[in-house]
Short mmCIF file of C-alpha atoms and ligand atoms in Angstrom, two decimals:
data_model
loop_
_atom_site.label_atom_id
_atom_site.label_comp_id
_atom_site.label_asym_id
_atom_site.label_seq_id
_atom_site.Cartn_x
_atom_site.Cartn_y
_atom_site.Cartn_z
CA MET M 11 -2.24 18.00 2.50
CA ARG M 12 -5.34 17.96 -0.40
CA VAL M 13 -3.14 16.44 -3.45
CA LEU M 14 -4.22 16.10 -6.71
CA VAL M 15 -2.23 13.22 -8.38
CA THR M 16 -3.04 13.11 -12.12
CA GLY M 17 -2.30 9.55 -13.77
CA TYR M 18 -3.53 7.89 -11.11
CA LEU M 19 -4.68 4.44 -13.16
CA GLY M 20 -0.84 4.13 -14.91
CA TYR M 21 1.62 2.47 -13.88
CA VAL M 22 3.96 4.59 -11.33
CA GLY M 23 0.21 5.89 -10.15
CA PRO M 24 -1.05 3.38 -7.66
CA ALA M 25 2.38 3.64 -5.65
CA VAL M 26 2.62 7.28 -5.52
CA VAL M 27 -1.82 6.81 -4.20
CA ALA M 28 -0.08 4.54 -1.51
CA ALA M 29 2.45 6.51 -0.50
CA PHE M 30 0.58 9.93 -0.10
CA GLN M 31 -1.90 7.86 1.37
CA ASN M 32 0.49 6.21 4.12
CA ALA M 33 1.54 9.81 5.34
CA GLY M 34 -1.75 10.40 5.78
CA HIS M 35 -2.91 13.04 2.72
CA HIS M 36 -5.91 12.96 0.95
CA VAL M 37 -5.49 12.38 -2.34
CA ILE M 38 -7.30 13.19 -5.42
CA GLY M 39 -7.31 10.95 -8.77
CA PHE M 40 -7.31 12.26 -11.95
CA ASP M 41 -7.34 10.30 -15.08
CA ASN M 42 -8.75 9.58 -18.11
CA GLY M 43 -8.91 5.67 -17.46
CA TYR M 44 -6.76 4.45 -20.91
CA PHE M 45 -5.33 1.53 -18.82
CA GLU M 46 -8.54 1.26 -16.20
CA ASP M 47 -8.93 -2.64 -17.93
CA CYS M 48 -5.23 -3.45 -17.64
CA VAL M 49 -5.16 -3.55 -13.79
CA ASP M 50 -4.18 -7.10 -12.22
CA PRO M 51 -6.87 -9.14 -10.35
CA LEU M 52 -4.20 -10.40 -7.61
CA GLU M 53 -3.02 -6.94 -6.52
CA PRO M 54 -6.00 -4.04 -6.94
CA GLN M 55 -4.51 -0.27 -6.68
CA PRO M 56 -5.04 1.97 -3.49
CA VAL M 57 -8.60 3.37 -4.05
CA PRO M 58 -7.83 7.86 -3.74
CA ASP M 59 -10.55 9.39 -1.20
CA GLY M 60 -11.48 11.27 -4.33
CA ASP M 61 -11.82 10.71 -8.50
CA ILE M 62 -11.71 13.00 -11.22
CA ARG M 63 -12.22 10.76 -14.93
CA ARG M 64 -11.17 13.46 -17.20
CA ASP M 65 -9.53 14.23 -19.98
CA VAL M 66 -6.31 16.16 -18.48
CA ARG M 67 -6.86 18.71 -21.88
CA ASP M 68 -9.98 19.23 -21.15
CA VAL M 69 -9.29 19.70 -17.18
CA GLY M 70 -10.94 23.07 -15.62
CA PRO M 71 -10.46 25.10 -12.89
CA GLY M 72 -13.02 23.05 -10.45
CA ASP M 73 -10.50 19.67 -11.37
CA VAL M 74 -7.22 21.90 -9.02
CA THR M 75 -10.17 24.45 -5.96
CA ASP M 76 -8.34 23.15 -2.45
CA VAL M 77 -5.46 21.61 -3.54
CA ASP M 78 -1.67 21.98 -1.48
CA ALA M 79 0.15 20.08 -4.39
CA ILE M 80 -0.37 18.55 -7.98
CA VAL M 81 1.28 15.56 -8.30
CA HIS M 82 1.37 15.94 -12.50
CA LEU M 83 1.92 11.60 -14.07
CA ALA M 84 -0.65 11.86 -16.72
CA GLY M 85 0.17 11.70 -20.04
CA LEU M 86 2.29 9.83 -22.75
CA SER M 87 4.77 8.05 -20.88
CA ASN M 88 6.70 6.96 -23.71
CA ASP M 89 9.15 7.54 -27.49
CA PRO M 90 6.69 4.92 -28.74
CA LEU M 91 3.75 5.96 -27.36
CA GLY M 92 4.77 9.75 -28.54
CA GLU M 93 5.39 8.17 -32.01
CA LEU M 94 1.79 6.85 -32.69
CA ALA M 95 0.21 10.35 -32.88
CA PRO M 96 3.05 12.77 -33.32
CA ALA M 97 0.93 15.56 -33.75
CA LEU M 98 -1.22 15.14 -30.46
CA THR M 99 1.98 14.26 -27.93
CA PRO M 100 2.30 18.37 -27.94
CA ASP M 101 -0.93 19.41 -27.19
CA ILE M 102 -1.41 15.94 -24.09
CA ASN M 103 2.02 16.75 -22.18
CA HIS M 104 3.40 19.81 -23.24
CA ALA M 105 -0.15 22.13 -23.79
CA ALA M 106 -2.36 20.65 -21.03
CA THR M 107 -0.04 20.67 -18.65
CA LEU M 108 0.80 24.11 -18.93
CA ARG M 109 -2.98 24.68 -18.50
CA LEU M 110 -3.14 22.42 -15.24
CA ALA M 111 0.29 24.25 -13.79
CA ALA M 112 -1.84 27.88 -14.86
CA LEU M 113 -5.16 27.35 -13.64
CA ALA M 114 -2.81 25.48 -10.05
CA LYS M 115 -1.59 28.05 -10.50
CA ALA M 116 -4.61 30.84 -10.16
CA ALA M 117 -6.35 29.29 -7.73
CA GLY M 118 -3.72 29.05 -5.09
CA CYS M 119 -2.19 25.70 -5.59
CA PRO M 120 1.65 26.47 -4.34
CA ARG M 121 3.46 23.09 -5.27
CA PHE M 122 3.66 21.34 -8.86
CA VAL M 123 5.58 17.93 -8.92
CA PHE M 124 6.13 16.96 -12.97
CA ALA M 125 7.23 13.83 -13.87
CA SER M 126 10.17 13.98 -16.22
CA SER M 127 12.73 12.23 -17.45
CA CYS M 128 16.04 11.27 -17.38
CA SER M 129 15.50 10.37 -21.14
CA LEU M 130 15.94 14.16 -21.75
CA TYR M 131 19.53 14.03 -22.03
CA GLY M 132 18.78 11.29 -24.52
CA ALA M 133 22.39 10.80 -27.25
CA ALA M 134 24.99 12.06 -23.94
CA ALA M 135 28.21 12.22 -25.86
CA ASP M 136 30.31 11.30 -23.23
CA CYS M 137 29.06 8.55 -20.70
CA ALA M 138 32.06 8.51 -19.00
CA SER M 139 31.62 10.64 -16.11
CA PRO M 140 27.78 10.75 -15.06
CA LEU M 141 25.63 14.00 -15.66
CA GLU M 142 24.10 16.29 -13.19
CA GLU M 143 21.31 18.21 -13.45
CA THR M 144 23.49 21.42 -14.99
CA ALA M 145 24.04 18.83 -18.21
CA PRO M 146 22.72 20.10 -21.84
CA LEU M 147 19.42 18.81 -22.70
CA ARG M 148 19.05 16.85 -25.68
CA PRO M 149 16.15 15.10 -26.43
CA VAL M 150 16.12 12.84 -29.22
CA SER M 151 11.75 11.73 -29.18
CA ALA M 152 8.83 13.92 -29.29
CA TYR M 153 8.34 12.61 -25.81
CA ALA M 154 11.70 13.71 -24.22
CA GLN M 155 11.55 16.81 -26.54
CA SER M 156 8.22 17.15 -24.67
CA LYS M 157 9.26 16.96 -20.34
CA ALA M 158 12.28 19.25 -21.50
CA ALA M 159 9.32 21.63 -22.64
CA CYS M 160 7.57 21.81 -20.07
CA GLU M 161 10.35 22.25 -17.23
CA ARG M 162 11.40 25.31 -19.48
CA ASP M 163 7.49 26.81 -18.96
CA LEU M 164 6.80 25.32 -16.41
CA GLY M 165 10.31 27.36 -14.35
CA ALA M 166 8.44 30.74 -16.29
CA LEU M 167 5.67 30.23 -13.73
CA ALA M 168 7.44 29.77 -10.86
CA ASP M 169 6.48 32.87 -8.36
CA ASP M 170 6.77 33.12 -4.94
CA ARG M 171 3.18 31.62 -4.72
CA PHE M 172 3.88 28.85 -7.26
CA SER M 173 6.76 25.96 -7.03
CA PRO M 174 7.30 23.82 -10.12
CA VAL M 175 9.59 21.40 -9.20
CA PHE M 176 11.28 18.18 -12.24
CA LEU M 177 11.59 15.23 -11.04
CA ARG M 178 13.59 13.93 -13.52
CA PHE M 179 12.93 9.97 -13.21
CA ALA M 180 15.62 6.99 -14.36
CA THR M 181 13.73 4.29 -16.28
CA ALA M 182 11.49 2.89 -13.74
CA PHE M 183 10.83 -0.87 -12.91
CA GLY M 184 9.00 -2.66 -10.34
CA ALA M 185 6.03 -5.26 -8.92
CA SER M 186 2.58 -2.90 -9.74
CA PRO M 187 -1.44 -3.50 -9.71
CA ARG M 188 -0.90 -1.94 -13.68
CA MET M 189 1.85 -3.83 -14.96
CA ARG M 190 3.86 -3.05 -17.68
CA PHE M 191 6.58 -4.82 -19.23
CA ASP M 192 7.58 -2.61 -22.12
CA LEU M 193 10.70 -1.40 -19.57
CA VAL M 194 13.90 -2.82 -19.95
CA LEU M 195 13.85 -4.43 -16.71
CA ASN M 196 10.88 -5.49 -16.65
CA ASN M 197 10.79 -7.23 -20.17
CA LEU M 198 14.57 -8.84 -19.70
CA VAL M 199 12.51 -10.49 -17.04
CA ALA M 200 9.99 -11.67 -18.56
CA TRP M 201 11.90 -12.79 -21.36
CA ALA M 202 14.20 -14.86 -19.41
CA ARG M 203 10.95 -16.19 -17.04
CA THR M 204 8.91 -17.28 -20.19
CA THR M 205 11.02 -18.12 -22.74
CA GLY M 206 14.47 -18.81 -21.33
CA GLU M 207 16.54 -16.56 -23.69
CA ILE M 208 16.76 -12.11 -22.78
CA ARG M 209 16.24 -10.64 -25.64
CA VAL M 210 18.23 -7.80 -25.83
CA LEU M 211 16.83 -5.99 -28.86
CA SER M 212 19.79 -3.30 -29.07
CA ASP M 213 24.11 -4.59 -29.37
CA GLY M 214 23.89 -4.34 -25.00
CA THR M 215 25.42 -0.75 -24.89
CA PRO M 216 23.00 1.80 -24.10
CA TRP M 217 23.86 2.33 -20.58
CA ARG M 218 20.58 3.13 -18.53
CA PRO M 219 19.17 4.69 -14.84
CA LEU M 220 17.01 2.17 -13.22
CA VAL M 221 15.00 2.95 -10.56
CA HIS M 222 11.59 1.91 -8.66
CA ILE M 223 8.17 3.30 -9.17
CA LYS M 224 8.33 3.08 -4.94
CA ASP M 225 11.29 4.89 -5.15
CA MET M 226 10.08 7.61 -7.64
CA ALA M 227 6.87 7.88 -5.16
CA GLN M 228 9.00 8.28 -2.17
CA ALA M 229 10.54 11.20 -4.67
CA MET M 230 7.52 12.95 -5.15
CA LEU M 231 6.45 13.03 -1.49
CA ARG M 232 9.46 14.64 -0.69
CA ALA M 233 9.55 16.44 -3.56
CA ALA M 234 5.69 17.83 -2.92
CA THR M 235 6.06 18.77 1.58
CA ALA M 236 10.28 19.88 1.50
CA PRO M 237 10.03 23.84 2.10
CA ARG M 238 9.77 25.29 -0.61
CA ASP M 239 13.00 26.81 -0.86
CA ILE M 240 14.99 23.72 -1.55
CA VAL M 241 12.26 22.99 -4.33
CA HIS M 242 11.61 25.63 -5.79
CA ALA M 243 10.95 25.78 -10.21
CA ARG M 244 14.79 23.17 -9.52
CA PRO M 245 15.20 19.91 -11.76
CA PHE M 246 16.43 16.28 -9.57
CA ASN M 247 17.68 13.01 -10.87
CA ILE M 248 15.25 10.87 -9.30
CA GLY M 249 17.46 7.29 -8.91
CA ARG M 250 20.43 5.44 -7.13
CA ASP M 251 24.12 5.73 -8.38
CA ASP M 252 24.61 2.12 -8.29
CA ASN M 253 21.91 1.71 -10.99
CA ASN M 254 23.22 3.03 -13.85
CA LEU M 255 23.82 -0.03 -16.06
CA THR M 256 24.66 -1.03 -19.79
CA VAL M 257 21.94 -3.13 -21.16
CA ALA M 258 24.09 -5.74 -21.03
CA ASP M 259 25.10 -5.87 -17.72
CA LEU M 260 21.12 -5.52 -16.86
CA ALA M 261 20.73 -8.64 -19.10
CA ARG M 262 23.64 -10.69 -16.92
CA LEU M 263 21.90 -9.86 -13.50
CA VAL M 264 19.06 -11.32 -14.85
CA GLN M 265 20.51 -13.94 -15.97
CA ASN M 266 21.53 -14.57 -12.38
CA GLN M 267 18.18 -14.17 -11.27
CA VAL M 268 16.94 -16.92 -13.49
CA PRO M 269 19.30 -19.42 -14.10
CA GLY M 270 20.10 -21.29 -16.71
CA THR M 271 18.66 -19.34 -19.48
CA HIS M 272 20.60 -17.64 -22.58
CA ILE M 273 21.50 -14.13 -22.99
CA ALA M 274 20.56 -13.05 -26.99
CA ILE M 275 21.91 -9.88 -28.13
CA THR M 276 20.37 -9.46 -31.72
CA GLY M 277 20.69 -5.97 -32.35
CA GLU M 278 17.65 -5.94 -34.52
CA ASN M 279 16.83 -2.38 -32.86
CA GLY M 280 20.45 -1.00 -34.29
CA SER M 281 22.10 1.62 -32.18
CA ASP M 282 20.59 3.42 -29.96
CA PRO M 283 21.14 6.66 -29.77
CA ARG M 284 19.57 7.07 -25.94
CA SER M 285 22.61 6.32 -23.54
CA TYR M 286 23.03 8.64 -20.45
CA ARG M 287 24.68 7.48 -17.02
CA VAL M 288 22.84 10.14 -14.45
CA ASP M 289 24.74 11.69 -11.11
CA PHE M 290 21.56 11.20 -8.89
CA ARG M 291 23.58 13.32 -5.02
CA ARG M 292 21.28 16.11 -5.35
CA ALA M 293 18.19 14.32 -4.65
CA HIS M 294 19.56 12.48 -1.88
CA ARG M 295 21.38 15.01 0.09
CA GLU M 296 18.89 17.69 -0.52
CA LEU M 297 15.31 16.08 -0.86
CA PRO M 298 14.33 15.71 2.59
CA ASP M 299 14.76 12.34 3.70
CA PHE M 300 14.36 10.36 1.15
CA ARG M 301 15.93 7.85 0.90
CA PRO M 302 16.04 5.32 -2.90
CA GLU M 303 16.22 1.30 -1.29
CA TRP M 304 15.46 -0.43 -4.47
CA THR M 305 18.60 -2.51 -6.59
CA VAL M 306 18.18 -4.02 -9.64
CA GLU M 307 18.80 -7.05 -7.85
CA MET M 308 16.07 -6.63 -5.83
CA GLY M 309 13.89 -5.63 -8.45
CA CYS M 310 14.48 -8.66 -10.93
CA GLU M 311 13.96 -10.89 -8.13
CA GLU M 312 10.20 -8.58 -7.58
CA VAL M 313 9.50 -8.97 -10.76
CA ASP M 314 10.58 -12.73 -11.47
CA ARG M 315 8.33 -13.11 -8.41
CA TRP M 316 4.59 -11.07 -10.02
CA ILE M 317 5.86 -13.20 -12.74
CA ARG M 318 5.94 -16.89 -11.54
CA ALA M 319 2.61 -15.95 -9.81
CA ARG M 320 0.58 -15.37 -12.52
CA GLU M 321 2.37 -18.04 -14.17
CA LEU M 322 2.78 -15.54 -16.71
CA THR M 323 3.02 -16.79 -20.39
CA ALA M 324 5.66 -15.77 -23.82
CA ASP M 325 2.05 -14.31 -25.15
CA ASP M 326 1.01 -12.78 -22.45
CA PHE M 327 3.35 -10.32 -21.01
CA GLN M 328 4.34 -8.84 -25.03
CA SER M 329 -0.08 -8.89 -25.16
CA HIS M 330 -1.52 -5.30 -24.91
CA ARG M 331 -2.82 -5.59 -21.81
CA PHE M 332 0.96 -4.86 -20.22
CA ILE M 333 2.42 -2.69 -23.27
CA ARG M 334 1.29 0.80 -24.29
CA LEU M 335 1.72 1.24 -27.34
CA LYS M 336 -0.30 -1.72 -27.71
CA HIS M 337 -3.28 -0.54 -25.42
CA LEU M 338 -3.79 2.32 -27.14
CA GLN M 339 -3.92 0.85 -30.59
CA PHE M 340 -5.85 -2.07 -29.42
CA LEU M 341 -8.67 0.55 -28.11
CA GLN M 342 -8.43 2.50 -31.30
CA GLU M 343 -8.78 -1.02 -33.21
CA GLN M 344 -12.47 -1.24 -30.87
CA GLY M 345 -13.42 2.84 -31.63
CA ARG M 346 -12.76 3.31 -27.59
CA VAL M 347 -10.13 5.94 -28.36
CA GLY M 348 -10.91 8.34 -30.81
CA ALA M 349 -7.53 9.85 -33.84
CA ASP M 350 -7.82 12.95 -31.24
CA LEU M 351 -6.96 9.86 -28.58
CA ARG M 352 -9.36 10.65 -26.52
CA LEU M 353 -11.62 7.68 -25.22
CA CYS M 354 -14.89 7.89 -26.48
CA ALA M 355 -17.96 7.26 -23.72
CA ALA M 356 -19.29 3.90 -23.58
CA PRO M 357 -22.00 3.00 -25.92
CA ALA M 358 -25.11 2.39 -24.23
CA LEU M 359 -26.15 -1.00 -24.81
CA ALA M 360 -29.21 -2.03 -26.55
CA GLY M 361 -32.42 -2.31 -23.47
CA ALA M 362 -30.18 -1.37 -21.01
CA PRO M 363 -32.08 0.57 -18.82
CA ARG M 364 -31.08 4.47 -19.31
N1 NAD W 4 7.98 4.39 -16.33
C1 NAD W 4 8.80 4.84 -15.94
O1 NAD W 4 10.34 4.71 -17.23
C2 NAD W 4 9.21 6.98 -16.16
C3 NAD W 4 10.53 7.05 -16.69
C4 NAD W 4 10.37 8.58 -16.24
C5 NAD W 4 9.20 9.25 -16.31
N2 NAD W 4 8.11 8.67 -16.73
C6 NAD W 4 6.54 9.89 -16.51
O2 NAD W 4 6.55 9.26 -15.27
C7 NAD W 4 4.69 9.60 -15.66
C8 NAD W 4 3.94 7.96 -15.38
O3 NAD W 4 4.23 6.59 -15.84
P1 NAD W 4 3.75 5.77 -15.81
O4 NAD W 4 4.92 4.83 -16.32
O5 NAD W 4 3.53 5.46 -14.11
O6 NAD W 4 2.40 5.71 -17.23
P2 NAD W 4 1.80 5.15 -17.74
O7 NAD W 4 1.25 5.05 -18.95
O8 NAD W 4 1.52 3.90 -17.05
O9 NAD W 4 0.83 5.49 -17.45
C9 NAD W 4 0.00 7.22 -17.54
C10 NAD W 4 -1.50 7.68 -17.14
O10 NAD W 4 -1.52 8.78 -17.80
C11 NAD W 4 -3.15 8.81 -17.99
N3 NAD W 4 -3.00 9.62 -19.44
C12 NAD W 4 -2.64 9.78 -20.99
N4 NAD W 4 -3.11 10.84 -20.75
C13 NAD W 4 -4.02 10.77 -20.72
C14 NAD W 4 -5.48 12.17 -21.36
N5 NAD W 4 -4.30 12.41 -21.92
N6 NAD W 4 -5.51 12.54 -19.94
C15 NAD W 4 -5.84 12.07 -18.27
N7 NAD W 4 -5.23 11.31 -18.07
C16 NAD W 4 -3.86 10.54 -19.30
C17 NAD W 4 -3.33 7.42 -18.38
O11 NAD W 4 -4.22 7.53 -18.72
C18 NAD W 4 -2.13 6.61 -17.69
O12 NAD W 4 -2.84 5.68 -16.18
C19 NAD W 4 4.80 9.69 -16.53
O13 NAD W 4 4.90 10.81 -16.25
C20 NAD W 4 5.79 9.48 -17.70
O14 NAD W 4 6.91 10.07 -18.69
C21 NAD W 4 7.91 7.61 -16.53
#
């Protein structure tokens, strides 16, 4: 199978490229390269079989010819990025997704795997019972709203030749060649290991379901290859039921991983309206061979090992290399990203051969 993986130069993308290649598929990567320089020197990322370097807003028909499946990860990938240029978030995350899907459908590509998010459940009024895919959507951010709008409008493109499938991922964790420390598990482990203090900026009560990036990649592989009637225009929550934790519970697990550390629940970010427990049984039941393997404890151990192997400091993990919002702001300050959030062509070096 020939698979186009958009957003392959991000945090999750390398695990997706590896999962498809290991299963024998031909992978074409597509990305504009915002985080190109954020790669880890100790762990180079897998190289796709083809590479398209373009903004997803500029995708053209030639990018989707002879493709059997598209896995669409590219976009502004969290709430803070969605607020950086609020007028552009719908263009990048929604309009460009719809354009990509329409082009894919016109070119005869039968399967479109969309990286959605459990954050579209938003402010779940009652966390007593976990949310199934039929629960009402209450997105509380521009980012989450863009995911909900994509699911709605991709669903309208579904027909007997084109099957979109919506994978609603829990919050990711784990070691990647393009590491992020703006994700709750990775962030708390980094605080613990580099300062001895586990800093929880909320009041610790919000529920956060978590999922390892390799389990996300496995879900995308299964969704791309499953029989059509299982996935056609359907959402699947992706995670493990036992990885539904409150942030305070997670802090205690991190403390077990890094003994001698102190938990500080600062509450400085106020109460967080995003809180949801999620029921992950549909994907386990119905996505053929999907078996998510990574517990939170395994993730804490892996991320801690990653940090120790690189002797990361507190300044390091809070730098733009690992925080998506800071990196886009850094690129803007350097003039490498314009007000339209497009990457500018690199300036020609004086005297360099043309
Ligand atoms: N990380 C999570 O916890 C999580 C949870 C749920 C859903 N998701 C979704 O999974 C996807 C991947 O997440 P991630 O953590 O790897 O994010 P990331 O920010 O690390 O990677 C996103 C990638 O998309 C690319 N991209 C962004 N805008 C682009 C544009 N206009 N044109 C072309 N490429 C563009 C970036 O260069 C980057 O390589 C995102 O769609 C995200 O919303 C992630």
